[in-house]
Amino acid sequence: MPIFADLALFVEAGLWAIVLPASVSAGLLALILRLGKGRLVLPTVALALTVGLLVGNAARGAIPLVPESRAWHWLIWMTVVITALSLVARLPWLPLYVAWTVRLTSAMLAAYLLVSWDLWVKGWPLGLFLALVMLEWGFLEMQATRWLDGGTPLGLGLVFGVAALILLHAHSAVLADVALLMAASLAGIGVVAWRWRIDTGPVAAGSAILLPSLLMIGYTSTFSDVPWSSFALVVLAPLAPALTYLRPLSRLNGWQLRMLQLAILLLPLLVALAQAMVAESLAAA
Amino acid sequence: MRPMLSALLLALFAISSRAAEVKFPLTGDNTLIQFVGTKPDGKHEGGFKTVKGTATVSGVDVSTLKLALEIDMDSTYTDDPKLTAHLKSPDFFDVKANPKSKFATTKVERTGEGYTITGDLTLNGKTRSLTFPAKLFLLDGTLLLEAEFRINRNDFGISYGKGKIDDQVTLKVSLKAKK
């Protein structure tokens, strides 16, 4: 029962957890953008992300389609629901305070289903979770709206890819699969967005909910020596590029700024991965 | 008067027989629960170190056996520490969410070769009824039980690795308890 005992398992995981969701999200996004002549970009991005995720999950069988009592059974459905709600929050005629109320309500709904009761009782983990979700949601949406180069979904794809590796080192292939499915769906959207130069804002909400939930569940439900900092660094990584908005880095622009943002994103991810690799090997049983 | 006295004595005897229930405390020392998981290219063995419960028998009739067992899933062990960690994760037992497994007999029947035990097994948060053959003895105040049977892990919501890990898992139970 080892995780990824041989090459065949890697190939199978690559096919169903990466190639399939990436192709579905990219293909669907490109097709609808072409047919719709570039209209309805935001709903199309949301649709591409959720369909990629759901098709990948159905093929890979990572999470049961009908959730049971476990928090992690809700991870994918919650990502889908929150992505849809994020479209409501971006309706142009919606007052700003209503939009943020929608976001906060969405985050609280996610917390209700994904944060375990003992963490609710403690209080501060719940507050931290909500604060992180709101911060990441706001920042990632701003980034995706500002930069129409597909960099935000591609960068998030990288973050979820590293999250998958951390979870594998923590000995949970199922949770790693969920991260991999999200990484692939985001990558698919990123490639199309890079070609079409579109607003990929709807990827922000799902990512902001799924990343902390997945890694929090991964940390609390697995048995490994992977340190908490490894999980925390991956959760915080999407916020790292915010440093480039501080002086003197904020004077940069164009590709220099994007390269710096990528480097700043990579730094915590590499540290997290190194910590996990030192703590636990993937050697098969 | 004499028939009434006989009936009274009979009733007293019945009550005293019922009172002759013998309880056997069960622990990880006297109750061995092991499993064998197989896959096309090999197998792994493991078990549970911490078990507690009681076996109750009325008199010397082992078909009256009532078994109530609780397994501490955190005490899972296997022939490979990484596999143990993997088994405790949400992929298999999801130990943090379901720290205990339970088994309670509902019926014990004598068969030609031994006994058939029926009971409810709660594993991974799901309860299913099981029936399995067992050898059961009560010798010199020691209760002995030996059983080996298979369960389908999918019945308990453990479906990770479908096609790569066999669905059927062999369970071996060996009990040797003194009152």
GROMACS .gro file of C-alpha atoms in nm:
model
  464
    1MET     CA    1   0.000   0.000   0.000
    2PRO     CA    2   0.282   0.251  -0.052
    3ILE     CA    3   0.224   0.588  -0.205
    4PHE     CA    4   0.345   0.598  -0.565
    5ALA     CA    5   0.534   0.273  -0.549
    6ASP     CA    6   0.635   0.274  -0.911
    7LEU     CA    7   0.643   0.464  -1.234
    8ALA     CA    8   0.306   0.330  -1.347
    9LEU     CA    9   0.139   0.502  -1.054
   10PHE     CA   10   0.313   0.831  -1.138
   11VAL     CA   11   0.199   0.805  -1.499
   12GLU     CA   12  -0.157   0.726  -1.394
   13ALA     CA   13  -0.163   1.014  -1.146
   14GLY     CA   14  -0.017   1.245  -1.411
   15LEU     CA   15  -0.279   1.145  -1.664
   16TRP     CA   16  -0.592   1.162  -1.450
   17ALA     CA   17  -0.494   1.424  -1.191
   18ILE     CA   18  -0.298   1.662  -1.415
   19VAL     CA   19  -0.346   1.616  -1.790
   20LEU     CA   20  -0.723   1.556  -1.776
   21PRO     CA   21  -0.830   1.850  -1.553
   22ALA     CA   22  -0.581   2.085  -1.722
   23SER     CA   23  -0.709   1.988  -2.068
   24VAL     CA   24  -1.074   2.014  -1.962
   25SER     CA   25  -1.036   2.358  -1.800
   26ALA     CA   26  -0.821   2.495  -2.083
   27GLY     CA   27  -1.035   2.343  -2.358
   28LEU     CA   28  -1.364   2.460  -2.208
   29LEU     CA   29  -1.233   2.811  -2.145
   30ALA     CA   30  -1.085   2.846  -2.493
   31LEU     CA   31  -1.396   2.706  -2.659
   32ILE     CA   32  -1.645   2.932  -2.481
   33LEU     CA   33  -1.423   3.237  -2.524
   34ARG     CA   34  -1.399   3.165  -2.895
   35LEU     CA   35  -1.771   3.098  -2.939
   36GLY     CA   36  -1.868   3.393  -2.724
   37LYS     CA   37  -1.613   3.621  -2.889
   38GLY     CA   38  -1.454   3.705  -2.556
   39ARG     CA   39  -1.778   3.789  -2.371
   40LEU     CA   40  -1.880   3.651  -2.032
   41VAL     CA   41  -1.518   3.603  -1.934
   42LEU     CA   42  -1.571   3.583  -1.559
   43PRO     CA   43  -1.844   3.314  -1.557
   44THR     CA   44  -1.645   3.121  -1.816
   45VAL     CA   45  -1.331   3.123  -1.602
   46ALA     CA   46  -1.536   3.009  -1.301
   47LEU     CA   47  -1.699   2.736  -1.508
   48ALA     CA   48  -1.367   2.616  -1.650
   49LEU     CA   49  -1.213   2.594  -1.302
   50THR     CA   50  -1.501   2.404  -1.147
   51VAL     CA   51  -1.557   2.168  -1.441
   52GLY     CA   52  -1.184   2.088  -1.457
   53LEU     CA   53  -1.184   2.015  -1.084
   54LEU     CA   54  -1.501   1.803  -1.090
   55VAL     CA   55  -1.408   1.603  -1.400
   56GLY     CA   56  -1.061   1.537  -1.261
   57ASN     CA   57  -1.208   1.428  -0.929
   58ALA     CA   58  -1.462   1.201  -1.097
   59ALA     CA   59  -1.187   1.036  -1.301
   60ARG     CA   60  -0.939   1.012  -1.016
   61GLY     CA   61  -1.194   0.927  -0.746
   62ALA     CA   62  -1.017   1.141  -0.487
   63ILE     CA   63  -1.322   1.258  -0.291
   64PRO     CA   64  -1.667   1.093  -0.285
   65LEU     CA   65  -1.915   1.284  -0.501
   66VAL     CA   66  -2.165   1.275  -0.215
   67PRO     CA   67  -1.992   1.415   0.094
   68GLU     CA   68  -2.030   1.228   0.420
   69SER     CA   69  -1.954   1.352   0.769
   70ARG     CA   70  -1.586   1.428   0.705
   71ALA     CA   71  -1.475   1.788   0.656
   72TRP     CA   72  -1.239   1.694   0.373
   73HIS     CA   73  -1.527   1.543   0.173
   74TRP     CA   74  -1.654   1.900   0.127
   75LEU     CA   75  -1.331   2.046  -0.010
   76ILE     CA   76  -1.417   2.029  -0.380
   77TRP     CA   77  -1.788   2.113  -0.351
   78MET     CA   78  -1.703   2.407  -0.126
   79THR     CA   79  -1.454   2.534  -0.385
   80VAL     CA   80  -1.723   2.509  -0.653
   81VAL     CA   81  -1.987   2.689  -0.442
   82ILE     CA   82  -1.751   2.966  -0.332
   83THR     CA   83  -1.630   3.018  -0.689
   84ALA     CA   84  -1.993   3.066  -0.797
   85LEU     CA   85  -2.059   3.304  -0.505
   86SER     CA   86  -1.751   3.505  -0.602
   87LEU     CA   87  -1.924   3.591  -0.928
   88VAL     CA   88  -2.206   3.746  -0.726
   89ALA     CA   89  -1.953   3.949  -0.528
   90ARG     CA   90  -1.817   4.088  -0.854
   91LEU     CA   91  -2.146   4.209  -0.999
   92PRO     CA   92  -2.062   4.562  -1.113
   93TRP     CA   93  -2.376   4.725  -0.970
   94LEU     CA   94  -2.332   4.568  -0.627
   95PRO     CA   95  -2.231   4.816  -0.354
   96LEU     CA   96  -1.882   4.748  -0.220
   97TYR     CA   97  -2.000   4.669   0.132
   98VAL     CA   98  -2.250   4.414  -0.001
   99ALA     CA   99  -1.978   4.253  -0.213
  100TRP     CA  100  -1.753   4.214   0.089
  101THR     CA  101  -2.043   4.085   0.297
  102VAL     CA  102  -2.096   3.817   0.033
  103ARG     CA  103  -1.725   3.728   0.053
  104LEU     CA  104  -1.727   3.716   0.432
  105THR     CA  105  -2.045   3.506   0.439
  106SER     CA  106  -1.890   3.268   0.186
  107ALA     CA  107  -1.577   3.236   0.399
  108MET     CA  108  -1.789   3.167   0.708
  109LEU     CA  109  -1.987   2.901   0.522
  110ALA     CA  110  -1.659   2.737   0.421
  111ALA     CA  111  -1.533   2.759   0.779
  112TYR     CA  112  -1.854   2.598   0.906
  113LEU     CA  113  -1.802   2.294   0.685
  114LEU     CA  114  -1.424   2.269   0.672
  115VAL     CA  115  -1.291   2.384   1.008
  116SER     CA  116  -1.320   2.117   1.276
  117TRP     CA  117  -1.530   2.185   1.585
  118ASP     CA  118  -1.235   2.179   1.827
  119LEU     CA  119  -1.072   2.460   1.627
  120TRP     CA  120  -1.401   2.654   1.635
  121VAL     CA  121  -1.404   2.622   2.012
  122LYS     CA  122  -1.049   2.750   2.043
  123GLY     CA  123  -1.152   3.060   1.854
  124TRP     CA  124  -0.824   3.195   1.727
  125PRO     CA  125  -0.771   2.930   1.455
  126LEU     CA  126  -1.113   3.015   1.317
  127GLY     CA  127  -1.033   3.386   1.320
  128LEU     CA  128  -0.699   3.318   1.151
  129PHE     CA  129  -0.869   3.103   0.889
  130LEU     CA  130  -1.126   3.372   0.807
  131ALA     CA  131  -0.860   3.645   0.800
  132LEU     CA  132  -0.640   3.441   0.568
  133VAL     CA  133  -0.925   3.356   0.333
  134MET     CA  134  -1.037   3.719   0.311
  135LEU     CA  135  -0.682   3.848   0.262
  136GLU     CA  136  -0.595   3.595  -0.006
  137TRP     CA  137  -0.928   3.633  -0.181
  138GLY     CA  138  -0.893   4.011  -0.198
  139PHE     CA  139  -0.527   4.014  -0.296
  140LEU     CA  140  -0.549   3.734  -0.555
  141GLU     CA  141  -0.858   3.886  -0.715
  142MET     CA  142  -0.680   4.220  -0.737
  143GLN     CA  143  -0.374   4.054  -0.893
  144ALA     CA  144  -0.580   3.853  -1.144
  145THR     CA  145  -0.779   4.160  -1.246
  146ARG     CA  146  -0.471   4.377  -1.282
  147TRP     CA  147  -0.245   4.130  -1.463
  148LEU     CA  148  -0.413   3.975  -1.765
  149ASP     CA  149  -0.118   3.749  -1.844
  150GLY     CA  150  -0.241   3.431  -1.677
  151GLY     CA  151   0.028   3.474  -1.413
  152THR     CA  152  -0.214   3.452  -1.119
  153PRO     CA  153  -0.367   3.113  -1.209
  154LEU     CA  154  -0.026   2.981  -1.315
  155GLY     CA  155   0.134   3.097  -0.990
  156LEU     CA  156  -0.153   2.948  -0.791
  157GLY     CA  157  -0.112   2.627  -0.989
  158LEU     CA  158   0.248   2.621  -0.869
  159VAL     CA  159   0.137   2.676  -0.509
  160PHE     CA  160  -0.114   2.390  -0.526
  161GLY     CA  161   0.148   2.171  -0.694
  162VAL     CA  162   0.383   2.225  -0.399
  163ALA     CA  163   0.089   2.171  -0.161
  164ALA     CA  164   0.037   1.832  -0.328
  165LEU     CA  165   0.401   1.740  -0.265
  166ILE     CA  166   0.382   1.850   0.099
  167LEU     CA  167   0.069   1.638   0.148
  168LEU     CA  168   0.238   1.340  -0.016
  169HIS     CA  169   0.528   1.376   0.225
  170ALA     CA  170   0.268   1.387   0.504
  171HIS     CA  171   0.137   1.050   0.374
  172SER     CA  172  -0.200   1.148   0.234
  173ALA     CA  173  -0.237   1.067  -0.133
  174VAL     CA  174  -0.607   1.157  -0.136
  175LEU     CA  175  -0.548   1.512  -0.013
  176ALA     CA  176  -0.248   1.541  -0.246
  177ASP     CA  177  -0.478   1.443  -0.532
  178VAL     CA  178  -0.716   1.728  -0.447
  179ALA     CA  179  -0.426   1.975  -0.455
  180LEU     CA  180  -0.302   1.829  -0.781
  181LEU     CA  181  -0.648   1.853  -0.944
  182MET     CA  182  -0.669   2.221  -0.844
  183ALA     CA  183  -0.313   2.285  -0.966
  184ALA     CA  184  -0.391   2.132  -1.303
  185SER     CA  185  -0.724   2.315  -1.347
  186LEU     CA  186  -0.553   2.646  -1.262
  187ALA     CA  187  -0.267   2.574  -1.499
  188GLY     CA  188  -0.512   2.505  -1.781
  189ILE     CA  189  -0.682   2.840  -1.719
  190GLY     CA  190  -0.345   3.014  -1.688
  191VAL     CA  191  -0.227   2.896  -2.029
  192VAL     CA  192  -0.547   3.012  -2.202
  193ALA     CA  193  -0.543   3.342  -2.010
  194TRP     CA  194  -0.185   3.401  -2.119
  195ARG     CA  195  -0.291   3.353  -2.483
  196TRP     CA  196  -0.620   3.554  -2.463
  197ARG     CA  197  -0.518   3.808  -2.198
  198ILE     CA  198  -0.828   3.782  -1.979
  199ASP     CA  199  -0.933   3.865  -1.623
  200THR     CA  200  -0.897   3.543  -1.423
  201GLY     CA  201  -1.038   3.689  -1.099
  202PRO     CA  202  -1.282   3.399  -1.034
  203VAL     CA  203  -0.990   3.166  -0.958
  204ALA     CA  204  -0.914   3.374  -0.648
  205ALA     CA  205  -1.210   3.273  -0.432
  206GLY     CA  206  -1.180   2.897  -0.481
  207SER     CA  207  -0.805   2.910  -0.427
  208ALA     CA  208  -0.837   3.127  -0.117
  209ILE     CA  209  -1.082   2.879   0.035
  210LEU     CA  210  -0.925   2.554  -0.078
  211LEU     CA  211  -0.559   2.625   0.001
  212PRO     CA  212  -0.587   2.696   0.377
  213SER     CA  213  -0.864   2.438   0.424
  214LEU     CA  214  -0.674   2.163   0.247
  215LEU     CA  215  -0.348   2.224   0.427
  216MET     CA  216  -0.516   2.272   0.764
  217ILE     CA  217  -0.699   1.941   0.720
  218GLY     CA  218  -0.378   1.786   0.590
  219TYR     CA  219  -0.181   1.903   0.893
  220THR     CA  220  -0.442   1.802   1.149
  221SER     CA  221  -0.542   1.466   1.002
  222THR     CA  222  -0.211   1.311   0.898
  223PHE     CA  223   0.065   1.141   1.093
  224SER     CA  224   0.407   1.259   0.984
  225ASP     CA  225   0.711   1.459   1.088
  226VAL     CA  226   0.644   1.729   0.828
  227PRO     CA  227   0.657   2.048   1.042
  228TRP     CA  228   0.364   2.286   1.073
  229SER     CA  229   0.579   2.559   0.918
  230SER     CA  230   0.593   2.362   0.596
  231PHE     CA  231   0.212   2.374   0.570
  232ALA     CA  232   0.198   2.736   0.686
  233LEU     CA  233   0.452   2.859   0.431
  234VAL     CA  234   0.250   2.712   0.145
  235VAL     CA  235  -0.071   2.867   0.281
  236LEU     CA  236   0.095   3.208   0.308
  237ALA     CA  237   0.288   3.190  -0.021
  238PRO     CA  238   0.014   3.349  -0.239
  239LEU     CA  239   0.039   3.661  -0.020
  240ALA     CA  240   0.418   3.688  -0.058
  241PRO     CA  241   0.404   3.885  -0.387
  242ALA     CA  242   0.221   4.159  -0.193
  243LEU     CA  243   0.565   4.264  -0.071
  244THR     CA  244   0.632   4.402  -0.419
  245TYR     CA  245   0.369   4.669  -0.355
  246LEU     CA  246   0.588   4.815  -0.083
  247ARG     CA  247   0.858   5.069  -0.155
  248PRO     CA  248   1.113   5.057  -0.309
  249LEU     CA  249   0.994   4.745  -0.496
  250SER     CA  250   0.672   4.918  -0.598
  251ARG     CA  251   0.873   5.134  -0.838
  252LEU     CA  252   0.927   4.832  -1.059
  253ASN     CA  253   0.677   4.756  -1.330
  254GLY     CA  254   0.618   4.530  -1.628
  255TRP     CA  255   0.808   4.204  -1.660
  256GLN     CA  256   1.060   4.302  -1.391
  257LEU     CA  257   0.781   4.326  -1.135
  258ARG     CA  258   0.628   3.997  -1.251
  259MET     CA  259   0.963   3.819  -1.231
  260LEU     CA  260   1.018   3.956  -0.882
  261GLN     CA  261   0.669   3.846  -0.780
  262LEU     CA  262   0.745   3.498  -0.910
  263ALA     CA  263   1.073   3.486  -0.719
  264ILE     CA  264   0.903   3.603  -0.399
  265LEU     CA  265   0.633   3.340  -0.450
  266LEU     CA  266   0.888   3.066  -0.506
  267LEU     CA  267   1.092   3.140  -0.196
  268PRO     CA  268   0.845   3.016   0.073
  269LEU     CA  269   0.742   2.729  -0.150
  270LEU     CA  270   1.098   2.603  -0.183
  271VAL     CA  271   1.162   2.638   0.190
  272ALA     CA  272   0.839   2.450   0.265
  273LEU     CA  273   0.926   2.173   0.022
  274ALA     CA  274   1.279   2.138   0.156
  275GLN     CA  275   1.145   2.112   0.513
  276ALA     CA  276   0.898   1.842   0.410
  277MET     CA  277   1.161   1.647   0.217
  278VAL     CA  278   1.399   1.654   0.512
  279ALA     CA  279   1.125   1.548   0.753
  280GLU     CA  280   0.972   1.262   0.556
  281SER     CA  281   1.083   1.070   0.250
  282LEU     CA  282   0.850   0.933  -0.012
  283ALA     CA  283   1.025   0.596  -0.009
  284ALA     CA  284   0.775   0.325  -0.079
  285ALA     CA  285   0.691   0.061   0.176
  286MET     CA  286  -4.731  -2.746   4.871
  287ARG     CA  287  -4.457  -2.968   4.725
  288PRO     CA  288  -4.510  -2.857   4.359
  289MET     CA  289  -4.497  -2.493   4.469
  290LEU     CA  290  -4.171  -2.554   4.651
  291SER     CA  291  -4.027  -2.726   4.343
  292ALA     CA  292  -4.125  -2.432   4.123
  293LEU     CA  293  -3.967  -2.190   4.369
  294LEU     CA  294  -3.645  -2.390   4.377
  295LEU     CA  295  -3.643  -2.406   3.997
  296ALA     CA  296  -3.685  -2.030   3.974
  297LEU     CA  297  -3.406  -1.976   4.225
  298PHE     CA  298  -3.184  -2.211   4.025
  299ALA     CA  299  -3.259  -2.019   3.704
  300ILE     CA  300  -3.173  -1.690   3.873
  301SER     CA  301  -2.851  -1.830   4.014
  302SER     CA  302  -2.760  -1.968   3.668
  303ARG     CA  303  -2.808  -1.627   3.515
  304ALA     CA  304  -2.595  -1.478   3.790
  305ALA     CA  305  -2.316  -1.719   3.694
  306GLU     CA  306  -2.213  -1.495   3.408
  307VAL     CA  307  -1.837  -1.480   3.385
  308LYS     CA  308  -1.668  -1.166   3.262
  309PHE     CA  309  -1.329  -1.176   3.092
  310PRO     CA  310  -1.148  -0.844   3.065
  311LEU     CA  311  -0.992  -0.794   2.723
  312THR     CA  312  -0.675  -0.597   2.659
  313GLY     CA  313  -0.410  -0.572   2.392
  314ASP     CA  314  -0.214  -0.835   2.584
  315ASN     CA  315  -0.474  -1.108   2.563
  316THR     CA  316  -0.653  -1.001   2.244
  317LEU     CA  317  -0.461  -1.000   1.922
  318ILE     CA  318  -0.628  -0.833   1.623
  319GLN     CA  319  -0.423  -0.844   1.306
  320PHE     CA  320  -0.489  -0.769   0.941
  321VAL     CA  321  -0.333  -0.865   0.610
  322GLY     CA  322  -0.374  -0.629   0.317
  323THR     CA  323  -0.284  -0.759  -0.025
  324LYS     CA  324  -0.208  -0.611  -0.364
  325PRO     CA  325  -0.118  -0.772  -0.696
  326ASP     CA  326   0.255  -0.761  -0.619
  327GLY     CA  327   0.268  -0.822  -0.248
  328LYS     CA  328   0.109  -0.793   0.094
  329HIS     CA  329   0.148  -0.611   0.424
  330GLU     CA  330   0.067  -0.724   0.773
  331GLY     CA  331  -0.035  -0.519   1.071
  332GLY     CA  332  -0.262  -0.494   1.367
  333PHE     CA  333  -0.378  -0.290   1.665
  334LYS     CA  334  -0.183  -0.271   1.989
  335THR     CA  335  -0.444  -0.116   2.216
  336VAL     CA  336  -0.768  -0.302   2.257
  337LYS     CA  337  -1.009  -0.302   2.548
  338GLY     CA  338  -1.341  -0.461   2.626
  339THR     CA  339  -1.510  -0.756   2.785
  340ALA     CA  340  -1.620  -1.103   2.690
  341THR     CA  341  -1.909  -1.242   2.889
  342VAL     CA  342  -2.009  -1.606   2.906
  343SER     CA  343  -2.296  -1.757   3.107
  344GLY     CA  344  -2.169  -2.060   3.292
  345VAL     CA  345  -1.959  -2.277   3.066
  346ASP     CA  346  -2.171  -2.240   2.752
  347VAL     CA  347  -1.956  -2.043   2.507
  348SER     CA  348  -2.249  -2.000   2.269
  349THR     CA  349  -2.375  -1.740   2.518
  350LEU     CA  350  -2.063  -1.533   2.446
  351LYS     CA  351  -2.112  -1.158   2.439
  352LEU     CA  352  -1.813  -0.970   2.311
  353ALA     CA  353  -1.771  -0.594   2.328
  354LEU     CA  354  -1.442  -0.462   2.196
  355GLU     CA  355  -1.302  -0.116   2.143
  356ILE     CA  356  -0.990  -0.064   1.933
  357ASP     CA  357  -0.769   0.241   1.965
  358MET     CA  358  -0.698   0.314   1.598
  359ASP     CA  359  -0.398   0.528   1.688
  360SER     CA  360  -0.232   0.205   1.800
  361THR     CA  361  -0.229   0.070   1.444
  362TYR     CA  362   0.101  -0.092   1.350
  363THR     CA  363   0.234  -0.256   1.034
  364ASP     CA  364   0.555  -0.397   0.895
  365ASP     CA  365   0.649  -0.050   0.766
  366PRO     CA  366   0.633   0.279   0.963
  367LYS     CA  367   0.550   0.484   0.653
  368LEU     CA  368   0.267   0.251   0.571
  369THR     CA  369   0.142   0.286   0.930
  370ALA     CA  370   0.133   0.666   0.889
  371HIS     CA  371  -0.044   0.627   0.556
  372LEU     CA  372  -0.303   0.389   0.702
  373LYS     CA  373  -0.382   0.637   0.980
  374SER     CA  374  -0.436   0.920   0.729
  375PRO     CA  375  -0.771   1.011   0.567
  376ASP     CA  376  -0.680   0.775   0.279
  377PHE     CA  377  -0.764   0.476   0.499
  378PHE     CA  378  -0.868   0.482   0.866
  379ASP     CA  379  -0.884   0.862   0.911
  380VAL     CA  380  -0.778   0.810   1.271
  381LYS     CA  381  -0.807   1.174   1.379
  382ALA     CA  382  -1.174   1.174   1.274
  383ASN     CA  383  -1.245   0.818   1.389
  384PRO     CA  384  -1.012   0.737   1.678
  385LYS     CA  385  -1.202   0.427   1.791
  386SER     CA  386  -1.333   0.117   1.619
  387LYS     CA  387  -1.582  -0.112   1.788
  388PHE     CA  388  -1.709  -0.464   1.762
  389ALA     CA  389  -2.006  -0.607   1.949
  390THR     CA  390  -2.153  -0.953   1.902
  391THR     CA  391  -2.521  -0.986   1.826
  392LYS     CA  392  -2.542  -1.364   1.787
  393VAL     CA  393  -2.322  -1.669   1.847
  394GLU     CA  394  -2.434  -1.999   1.696
  395ARG     CA  395  -2.288  -2.343   1.724
  396THR     CA  396  -2.205  -2.506   1.391
  397GLY     CA  397  -2.065  -2.848   1.305
  398GLU     CA  398  -1.702  -2.745   1.323
  399GLY     CA  399  -1.718  -2.463   1.571
  400TYR     CA  400  -1.918  -2.146   1.605
  401THR     CA  401  -2.045  -1.867   1.386
  402ILE     CA  402  -2.020  -1.522   1.534
  403THR     CA  403  -2.235  -1.236   1.410
  404GLY     CA  404  -2.169  -0.883   1.526
  405ASP     CA  405  -2.153  -0.516   1.436
  406LEU     CA  406  -1.817  -0.376   1.338
  407THR     CA  407  -1.775   0.001   1.341
  408LEU     CA  408  -1.472   0.105   1.139
  409ASN     CA  409  -1.393   0.439   0.980
  410GLY     CA  410  -1.722   0.573   1.118
  411LYS     CA  411  -1.934   0.310   0.943
  412THR     CA  412  -2.111   0.019   1.110
  413ARG     CA  413  -2.166  -0.306   0.925
  414SER     CA  414  -2.288  -0.646   1.040
  415LEU     CA  415  -2.036  -0.928   1.002
  416THR     CA  416  -2.069  -1.303   1.030
  417PHE     CA  417  -1.758  -1.516   1.056
  418PRO     CA  418  -1.658  -1.864   1.167
  419ALA     CA  419  -1.466  -1.900   1.491
  420LYS     CA  420  -1.318  -2.160   1.718
  421LEU     CA  421  -1.433  -2.101   2.071
  422PHE     CA  422  -1.336  -2.280   2.393
  423LEU     CA  423  -1.363  -2.232   2.764
  424LEU     CA  424  -1.089  -2.436   2.932
  425ASP     CA  425  -0.994  -2.413   3.299
  426GLY     CA  426  -1.143  -2.067   3.332
  427THR     CA  427  -0.967  -1.942   3.018
  428LEU     CA  428  -1.168  -1.822   2.721
  429LEU     CA  429  -1.007  -1.898   2.387
  430LEU     CA  430  -1.120  -1.760   2.053
  431GLU     CA  431  -0.955  -1.800   1.714
  432ALA     CA  432  -1.101  -1.652   1.396
  433GLU     CA  433  -0.981  -1.561   1.051
  434PHE     CA  434  -1.210  -1.400   0.799
  435ARG     CA  435  -1.220  -1.136   0.528
  436ILE     CA  436  -1.393  -0.803   0.508
  437ASN     CA  437  -1.447  -0.574   0.211
  438ARG     CA  438  -1.282  -0.241   0.294
  439ASN     CA  439  -1.523  -0.058   0.060
  440ASP     CA  440  -1.808  -0.149   0.298
  441PHE     CA  441  -1.638   0.080   0.548
  442GLY     CA  442  -1.577   0.366   0.306
  443ILE     CA  443  -1.208   0.281   0.261
  444SER     CA  444  -1.173   0.291  -0.114
  445TYR     CA  445  -0.834   0.455  -0.172
  446GLY     CA  446  -0.615   0.272  -0.425
  447LYS     CA  447  -0.898   0.088  -0.597
  448GLY     CA  448  -0.753  -0.160  -0.842
  449LYS     CA  449  -0.405  -0.133  -0.691
  450ILE     CA  450  -0.490  -0.261  -0.346
  451ASP     CA  451  -0.724  -0.558  -0.306
  452ASP     CA  452  -1.068  -0.481  -0.163
  453GLN     CA  453  -1.069  -0.789   0.058
  454VAL     CA  454  -0.869  -0.758   0.380
  455THR     CA  455  -0.803  -1.058   0.603
  456LEU     CA  456  -0.867  -1.010   0.974
  457LYS     CA  457  -0.720  -1.247   1.231
  458VAL     CA  458  -0.850  -1.248   1.587
  459SER     CA  459  -0.685  -1.443   1.862
  460LEU     CA  460  -0.814  -1.414   2.216
  461LYS     CA  461  -0.691  -1.588   2.530
  462ALA     CA  462  -0.849  -1.432   2.836
  463LYS     CA  463  -0.868  -1.535   3.198
  464LYS     CA  464  -1.147  -1.414   3.426
   0.00000   0.00000   0.00000
